[in-house]
Tab-separated table of C-alpha atoms and ligand atoms in Angstrom:
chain	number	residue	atom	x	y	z
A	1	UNK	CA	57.136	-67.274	-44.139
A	2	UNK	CA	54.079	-68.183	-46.261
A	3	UNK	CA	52.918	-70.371	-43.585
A	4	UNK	CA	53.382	-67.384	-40.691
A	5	UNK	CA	50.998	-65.614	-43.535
A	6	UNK	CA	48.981	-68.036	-43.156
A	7	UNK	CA	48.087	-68.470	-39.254
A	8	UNK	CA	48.474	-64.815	-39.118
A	9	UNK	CA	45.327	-64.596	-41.465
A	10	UNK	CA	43.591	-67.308	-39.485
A	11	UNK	CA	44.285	-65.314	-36.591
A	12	UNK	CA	42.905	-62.122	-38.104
A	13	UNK	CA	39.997	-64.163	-39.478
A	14	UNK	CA	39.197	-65.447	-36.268
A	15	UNK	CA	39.305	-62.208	-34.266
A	16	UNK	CA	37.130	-61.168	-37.244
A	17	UNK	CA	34.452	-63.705	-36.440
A	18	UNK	CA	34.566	-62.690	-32.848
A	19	UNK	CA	34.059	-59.059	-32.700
A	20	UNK	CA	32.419	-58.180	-36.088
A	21	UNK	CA	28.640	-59.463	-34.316
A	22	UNK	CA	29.469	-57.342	-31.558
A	23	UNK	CA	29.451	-54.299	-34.317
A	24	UNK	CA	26.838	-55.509	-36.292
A	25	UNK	CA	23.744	-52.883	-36.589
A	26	UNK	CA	20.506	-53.553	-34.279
A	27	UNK	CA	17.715	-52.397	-36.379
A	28	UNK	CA	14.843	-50.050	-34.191
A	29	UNK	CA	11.556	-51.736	-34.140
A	30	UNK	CA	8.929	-48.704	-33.072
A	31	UNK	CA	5.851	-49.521	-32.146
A	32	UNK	CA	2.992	-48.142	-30.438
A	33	UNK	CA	2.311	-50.772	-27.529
A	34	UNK	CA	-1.607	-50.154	-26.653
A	35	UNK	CA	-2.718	-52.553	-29.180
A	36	UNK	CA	-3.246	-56.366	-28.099
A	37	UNK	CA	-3.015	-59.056	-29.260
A	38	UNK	CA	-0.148	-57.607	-31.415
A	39	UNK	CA	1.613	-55.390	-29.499
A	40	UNK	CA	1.166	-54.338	-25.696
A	41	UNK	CA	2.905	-54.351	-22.001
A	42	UNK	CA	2.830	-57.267	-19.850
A	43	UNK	CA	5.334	-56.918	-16.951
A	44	UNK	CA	6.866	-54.134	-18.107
A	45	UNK	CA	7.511	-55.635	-21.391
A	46	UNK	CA	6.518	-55.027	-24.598
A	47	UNK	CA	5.265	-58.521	-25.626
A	48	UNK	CA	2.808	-58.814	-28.826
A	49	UNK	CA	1.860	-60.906	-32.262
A	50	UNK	CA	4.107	-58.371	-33.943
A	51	UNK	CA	7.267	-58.654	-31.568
A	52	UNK	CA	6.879	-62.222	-31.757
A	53	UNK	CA	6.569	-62.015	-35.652
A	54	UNK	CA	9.628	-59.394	-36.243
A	55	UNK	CA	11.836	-61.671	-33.728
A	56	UNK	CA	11.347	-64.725	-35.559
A	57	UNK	CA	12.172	-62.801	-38.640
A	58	UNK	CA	15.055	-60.716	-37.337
A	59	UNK	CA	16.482	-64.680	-36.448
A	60	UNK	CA	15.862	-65.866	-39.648
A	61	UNK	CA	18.283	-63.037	-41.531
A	62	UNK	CA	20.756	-62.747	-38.823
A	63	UNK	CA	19.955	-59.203	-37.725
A	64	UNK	CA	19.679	-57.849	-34.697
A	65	UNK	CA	16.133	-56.402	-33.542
A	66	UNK	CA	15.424	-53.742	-30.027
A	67	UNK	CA	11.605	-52.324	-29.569
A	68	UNK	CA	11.016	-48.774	-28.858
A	69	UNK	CA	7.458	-48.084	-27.345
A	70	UNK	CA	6.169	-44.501	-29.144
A	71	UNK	CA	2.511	-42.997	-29.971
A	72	UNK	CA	1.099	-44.122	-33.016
A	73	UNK	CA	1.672	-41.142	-35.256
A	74	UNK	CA	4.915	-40.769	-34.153
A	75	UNK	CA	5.872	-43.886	-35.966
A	76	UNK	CA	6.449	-42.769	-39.675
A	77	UNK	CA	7.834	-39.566	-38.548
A	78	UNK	CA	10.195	-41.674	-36.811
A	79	UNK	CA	11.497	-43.571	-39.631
A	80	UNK	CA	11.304	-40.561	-41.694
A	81	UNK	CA	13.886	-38.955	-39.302
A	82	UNK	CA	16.051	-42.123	-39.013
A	83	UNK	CA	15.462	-42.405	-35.049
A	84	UNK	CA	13.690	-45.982	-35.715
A	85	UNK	CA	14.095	-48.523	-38.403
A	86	UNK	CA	10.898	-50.762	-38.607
A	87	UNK	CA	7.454	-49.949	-37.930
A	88	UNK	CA	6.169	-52.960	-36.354
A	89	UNK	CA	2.956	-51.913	-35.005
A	90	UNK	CA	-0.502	-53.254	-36.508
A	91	UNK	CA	0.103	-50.483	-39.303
A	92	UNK	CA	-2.746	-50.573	-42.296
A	93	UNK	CA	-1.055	-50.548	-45.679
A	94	UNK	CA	-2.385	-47.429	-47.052
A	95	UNK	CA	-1.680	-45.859	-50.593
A	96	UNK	CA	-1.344	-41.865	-48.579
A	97	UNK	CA	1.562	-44.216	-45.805
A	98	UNK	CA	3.168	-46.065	-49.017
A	99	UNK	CA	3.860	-42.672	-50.816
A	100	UNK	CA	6.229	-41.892	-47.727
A	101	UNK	CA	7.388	-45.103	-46.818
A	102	UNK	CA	7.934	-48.716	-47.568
A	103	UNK	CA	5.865	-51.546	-46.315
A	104	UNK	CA	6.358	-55.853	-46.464
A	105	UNK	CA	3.981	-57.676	-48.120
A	106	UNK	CA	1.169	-58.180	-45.889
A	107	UNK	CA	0.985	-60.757	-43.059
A	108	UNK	CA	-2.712	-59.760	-41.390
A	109	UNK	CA	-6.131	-58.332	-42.492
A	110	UNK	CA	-9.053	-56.486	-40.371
A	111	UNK	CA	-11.809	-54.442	-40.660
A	112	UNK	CA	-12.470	-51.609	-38.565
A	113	UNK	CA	-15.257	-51.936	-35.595
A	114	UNK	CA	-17.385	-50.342	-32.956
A	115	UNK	CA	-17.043	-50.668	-29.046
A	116	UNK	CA	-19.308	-49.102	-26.479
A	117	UNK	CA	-19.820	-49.985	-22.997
A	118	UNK	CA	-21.429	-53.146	-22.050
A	119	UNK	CA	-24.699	-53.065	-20.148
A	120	UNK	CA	-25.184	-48.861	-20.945
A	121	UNK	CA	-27.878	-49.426	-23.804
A	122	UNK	CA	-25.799	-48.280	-26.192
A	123	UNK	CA	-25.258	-49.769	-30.079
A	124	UNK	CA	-23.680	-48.571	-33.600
A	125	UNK	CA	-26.463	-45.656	-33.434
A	126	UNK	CA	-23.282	-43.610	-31.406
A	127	UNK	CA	-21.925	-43.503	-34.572
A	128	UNK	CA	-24.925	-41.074	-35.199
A	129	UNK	CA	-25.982	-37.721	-34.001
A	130	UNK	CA	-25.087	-36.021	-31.113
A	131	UNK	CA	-22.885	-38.866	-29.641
A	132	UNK	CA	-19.488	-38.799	-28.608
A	133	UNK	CA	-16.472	-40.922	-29.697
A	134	UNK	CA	-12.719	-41.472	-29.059
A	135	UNK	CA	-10.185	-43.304	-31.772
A	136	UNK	CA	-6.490	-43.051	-31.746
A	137	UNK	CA	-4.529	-40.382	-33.246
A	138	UNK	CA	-3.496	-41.014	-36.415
A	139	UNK	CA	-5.194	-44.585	-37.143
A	140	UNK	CA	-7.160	-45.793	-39.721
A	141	UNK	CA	-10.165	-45.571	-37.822
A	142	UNK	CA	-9.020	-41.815	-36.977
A	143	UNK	CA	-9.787	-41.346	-40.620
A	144	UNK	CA	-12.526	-42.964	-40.659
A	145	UNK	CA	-14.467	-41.200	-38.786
A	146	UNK	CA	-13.212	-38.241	-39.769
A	147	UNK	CA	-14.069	-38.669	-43.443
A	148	UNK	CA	-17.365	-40.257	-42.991
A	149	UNK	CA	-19.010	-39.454	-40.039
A	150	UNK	CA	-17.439	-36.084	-39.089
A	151	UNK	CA	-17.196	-34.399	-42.843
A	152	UNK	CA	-20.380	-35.655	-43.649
A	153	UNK	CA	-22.502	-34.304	-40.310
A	154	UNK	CA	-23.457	-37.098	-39.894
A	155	UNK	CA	-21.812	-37.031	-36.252
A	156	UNK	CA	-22.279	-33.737	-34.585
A	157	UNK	CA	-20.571	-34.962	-30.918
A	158	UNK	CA	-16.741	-34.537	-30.136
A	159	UNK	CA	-14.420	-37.027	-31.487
A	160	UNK	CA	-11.214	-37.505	-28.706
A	161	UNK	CA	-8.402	-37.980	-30.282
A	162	UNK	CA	-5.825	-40.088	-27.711
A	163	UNK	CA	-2.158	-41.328	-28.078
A	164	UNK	CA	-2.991	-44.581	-27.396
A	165	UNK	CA	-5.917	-46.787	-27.439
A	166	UNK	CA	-5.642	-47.548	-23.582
A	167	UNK	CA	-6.724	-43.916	-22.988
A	168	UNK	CA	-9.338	-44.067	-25.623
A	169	UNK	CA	-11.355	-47.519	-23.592
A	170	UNK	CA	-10.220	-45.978	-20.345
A	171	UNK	CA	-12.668	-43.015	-21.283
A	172	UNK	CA	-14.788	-45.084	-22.558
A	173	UNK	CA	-15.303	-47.381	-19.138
A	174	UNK	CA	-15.284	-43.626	-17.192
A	175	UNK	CA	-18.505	-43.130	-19.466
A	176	UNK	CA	-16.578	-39.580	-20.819
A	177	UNK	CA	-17.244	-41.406	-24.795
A	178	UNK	CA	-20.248	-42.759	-26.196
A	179	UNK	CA	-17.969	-45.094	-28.409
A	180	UNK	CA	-14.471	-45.956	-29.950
A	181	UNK	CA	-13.420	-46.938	-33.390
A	182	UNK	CA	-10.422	-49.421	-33.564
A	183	UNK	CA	-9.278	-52.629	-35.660
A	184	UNK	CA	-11.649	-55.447	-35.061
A	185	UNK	CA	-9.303	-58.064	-33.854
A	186	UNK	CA	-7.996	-55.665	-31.267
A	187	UNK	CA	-11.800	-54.677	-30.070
A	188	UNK	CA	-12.359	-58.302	-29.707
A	189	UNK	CA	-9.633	-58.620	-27.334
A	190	UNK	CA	-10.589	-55.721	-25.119
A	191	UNK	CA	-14.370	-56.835	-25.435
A	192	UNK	CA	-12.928	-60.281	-23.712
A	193	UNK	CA	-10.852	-58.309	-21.428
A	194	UNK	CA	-12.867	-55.724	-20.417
A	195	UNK	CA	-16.825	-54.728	-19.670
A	196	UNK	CA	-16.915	-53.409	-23.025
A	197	UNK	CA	-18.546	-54.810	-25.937
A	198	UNK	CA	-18.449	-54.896	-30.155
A	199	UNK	CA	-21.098	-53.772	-31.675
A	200	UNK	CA	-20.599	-52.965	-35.424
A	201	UNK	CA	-17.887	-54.125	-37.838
A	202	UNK	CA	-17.157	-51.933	-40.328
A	203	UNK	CA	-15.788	-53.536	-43.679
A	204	UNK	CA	-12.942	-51.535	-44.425
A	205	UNK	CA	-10.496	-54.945	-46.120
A	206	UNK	CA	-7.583	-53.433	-44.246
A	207	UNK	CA	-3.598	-55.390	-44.629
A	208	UNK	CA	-1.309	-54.943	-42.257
A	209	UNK	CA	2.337	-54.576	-43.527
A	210	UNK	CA	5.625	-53.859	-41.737
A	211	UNK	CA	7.283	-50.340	-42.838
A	212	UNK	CA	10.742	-49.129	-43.431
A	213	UNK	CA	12.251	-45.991	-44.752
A	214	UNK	CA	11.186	-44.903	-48.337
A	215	UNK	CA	14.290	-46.582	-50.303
A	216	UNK	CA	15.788	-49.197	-47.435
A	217	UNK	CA	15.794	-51.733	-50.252
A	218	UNK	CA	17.953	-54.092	-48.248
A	219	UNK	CA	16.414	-54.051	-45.141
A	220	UNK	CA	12.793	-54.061	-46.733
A	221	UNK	CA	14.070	-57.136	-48.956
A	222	UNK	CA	15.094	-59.158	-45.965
A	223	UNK	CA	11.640	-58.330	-43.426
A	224	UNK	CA	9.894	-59.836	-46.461
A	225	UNK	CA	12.401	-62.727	-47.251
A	226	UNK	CA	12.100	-62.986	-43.284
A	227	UNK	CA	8.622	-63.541	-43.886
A	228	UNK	CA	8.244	-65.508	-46.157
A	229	UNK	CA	10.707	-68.278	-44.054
A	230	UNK	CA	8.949	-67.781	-40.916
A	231	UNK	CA	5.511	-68.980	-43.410
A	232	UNK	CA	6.988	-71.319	-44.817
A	233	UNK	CA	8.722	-72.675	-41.627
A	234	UNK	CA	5.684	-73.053	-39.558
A	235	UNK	CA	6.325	-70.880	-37.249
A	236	UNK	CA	3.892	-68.086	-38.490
A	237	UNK	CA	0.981	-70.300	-37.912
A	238	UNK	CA	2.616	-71.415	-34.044
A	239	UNK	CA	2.224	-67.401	-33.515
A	240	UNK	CA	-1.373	-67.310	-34.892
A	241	UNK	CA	-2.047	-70.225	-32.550
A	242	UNK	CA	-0.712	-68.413	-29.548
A	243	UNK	CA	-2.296	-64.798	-30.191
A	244	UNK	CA	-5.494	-65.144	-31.465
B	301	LIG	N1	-4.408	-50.576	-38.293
B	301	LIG	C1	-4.636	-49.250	-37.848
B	301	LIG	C2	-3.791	-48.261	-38.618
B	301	LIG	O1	-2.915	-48.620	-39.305
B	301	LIG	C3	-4.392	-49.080	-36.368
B	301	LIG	C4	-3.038	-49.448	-35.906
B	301	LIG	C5	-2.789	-49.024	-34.488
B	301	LIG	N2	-1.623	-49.678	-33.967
B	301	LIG	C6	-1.224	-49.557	-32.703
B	301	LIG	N3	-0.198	-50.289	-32.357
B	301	LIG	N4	-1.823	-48.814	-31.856
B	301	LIG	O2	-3.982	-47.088	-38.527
């Protein structure tokens, strides 16, 4: 009898061990995928620094990670409303973001910088006076230029406000904007990709962080354990290697 118990519980066990991965939660990754090196579309994928980075994490804790490709200020929102888990998307660790959600510690800093369109004369003067300029809604350089260039008058052209930055250098290229404001690695890589050029960094000492529901202790606990593992692993620096 006690030994029937006892392949009937291996039995159970191993039936267990079989299905229980097939229930076990994917976690939501939204990001908004306009923003190389660390997130964008290549064939129809979203491929990126960040989806990369959360991967190797996700493997390291034994959770299960899918990407969701959504406009930038849709993001918090999203994880406010519970359609998305993470926030994997070049997101600045702000003190206004942190009072709504929670970020990681941070894994990569930039400053904020100026593109304009190569060979049109142009320079950081667009960030002056009657010029026109396009960011992306909702960013840290949305804010920006709202704070110290609009507020102040010291800007008295239209600022376009676009859902992603792909619209923001297509206007720019269609000569529709004098100018767009965007993270500096991420101008870099359209100024190598693209007839556009950088032409003003603007110190701004930003961190990215990854971001999770205010309160998701446990899944906040294991992005950063995550973290830390794929740092200490090597792996972090493999990623660095192939993105930038
Ligand atoms: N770092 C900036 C911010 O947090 C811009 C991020 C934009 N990210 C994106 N995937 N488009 O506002």
């Amino acid at each position: 009898m006690k030994k029937c118990l006892f392949y009937l519980s291996v039995i159970v066990m191993a039936l267990f061990m079989v299905v229980a991965p097939a229930f076990a939660k994917t976690y939501i990754v939204g990001t908004s995928a306009d923003f190389p090196p660390f997130e964008y579309i290549e064939k129809g994928q979203i491929v990126g620094f960040d989806i990369d980075l959360i991967k190797a994490i996700a493997e390291s804790q034994g959770i299960k990670v899918e990407f969701q490709d959504i406009s930038f200020d849709s993001l918090i929102p999203g994880l406010n409303a519970g359609t998305i888990d993470i926030v994997a998307s070049g997101m600045t660790i702000t003190e206004e973001r942190a009072k709504v959600v929670d970020f990681t510690e941070p894994y990569y800093s930039a400053n904020q910088a100026v593109l304009v369109k190569e060979g049109g004369g142009k320079n950081v003067t667009v960030l002056f006076g009657d010029h026109k300029l396009a960011v992306q809604t909702g960013t840290t350089g949305d804010l920006w230029v709202e704070e110290n260039l609009e507020k102040t008058g010291i800007l008295k052209g239209k600022v376009t406000r676009f859902d992603t930055f792909v619209l923001a250098i297509q206007d720019l290229l269609n000569g529709n904007v004098d100018g767009v404001v965007l993270d500096t690695p991420v101008a870099q890589r359209y100024a190598a990709e693209n007839p556009v050029v950088m032409v003003a960094e603007i110190i701004t000492g930003e961190e990215y962080g990854f971001a999770v529901a205010k309160g998701n202790k446990e899944l906040l606990e294991k992005l950063n354990k995550g973290l830390e593992e794929v740092k200490a692993s090597g792996k972090m620096d493999e990623l660095l290697k192939k993105y930038f």
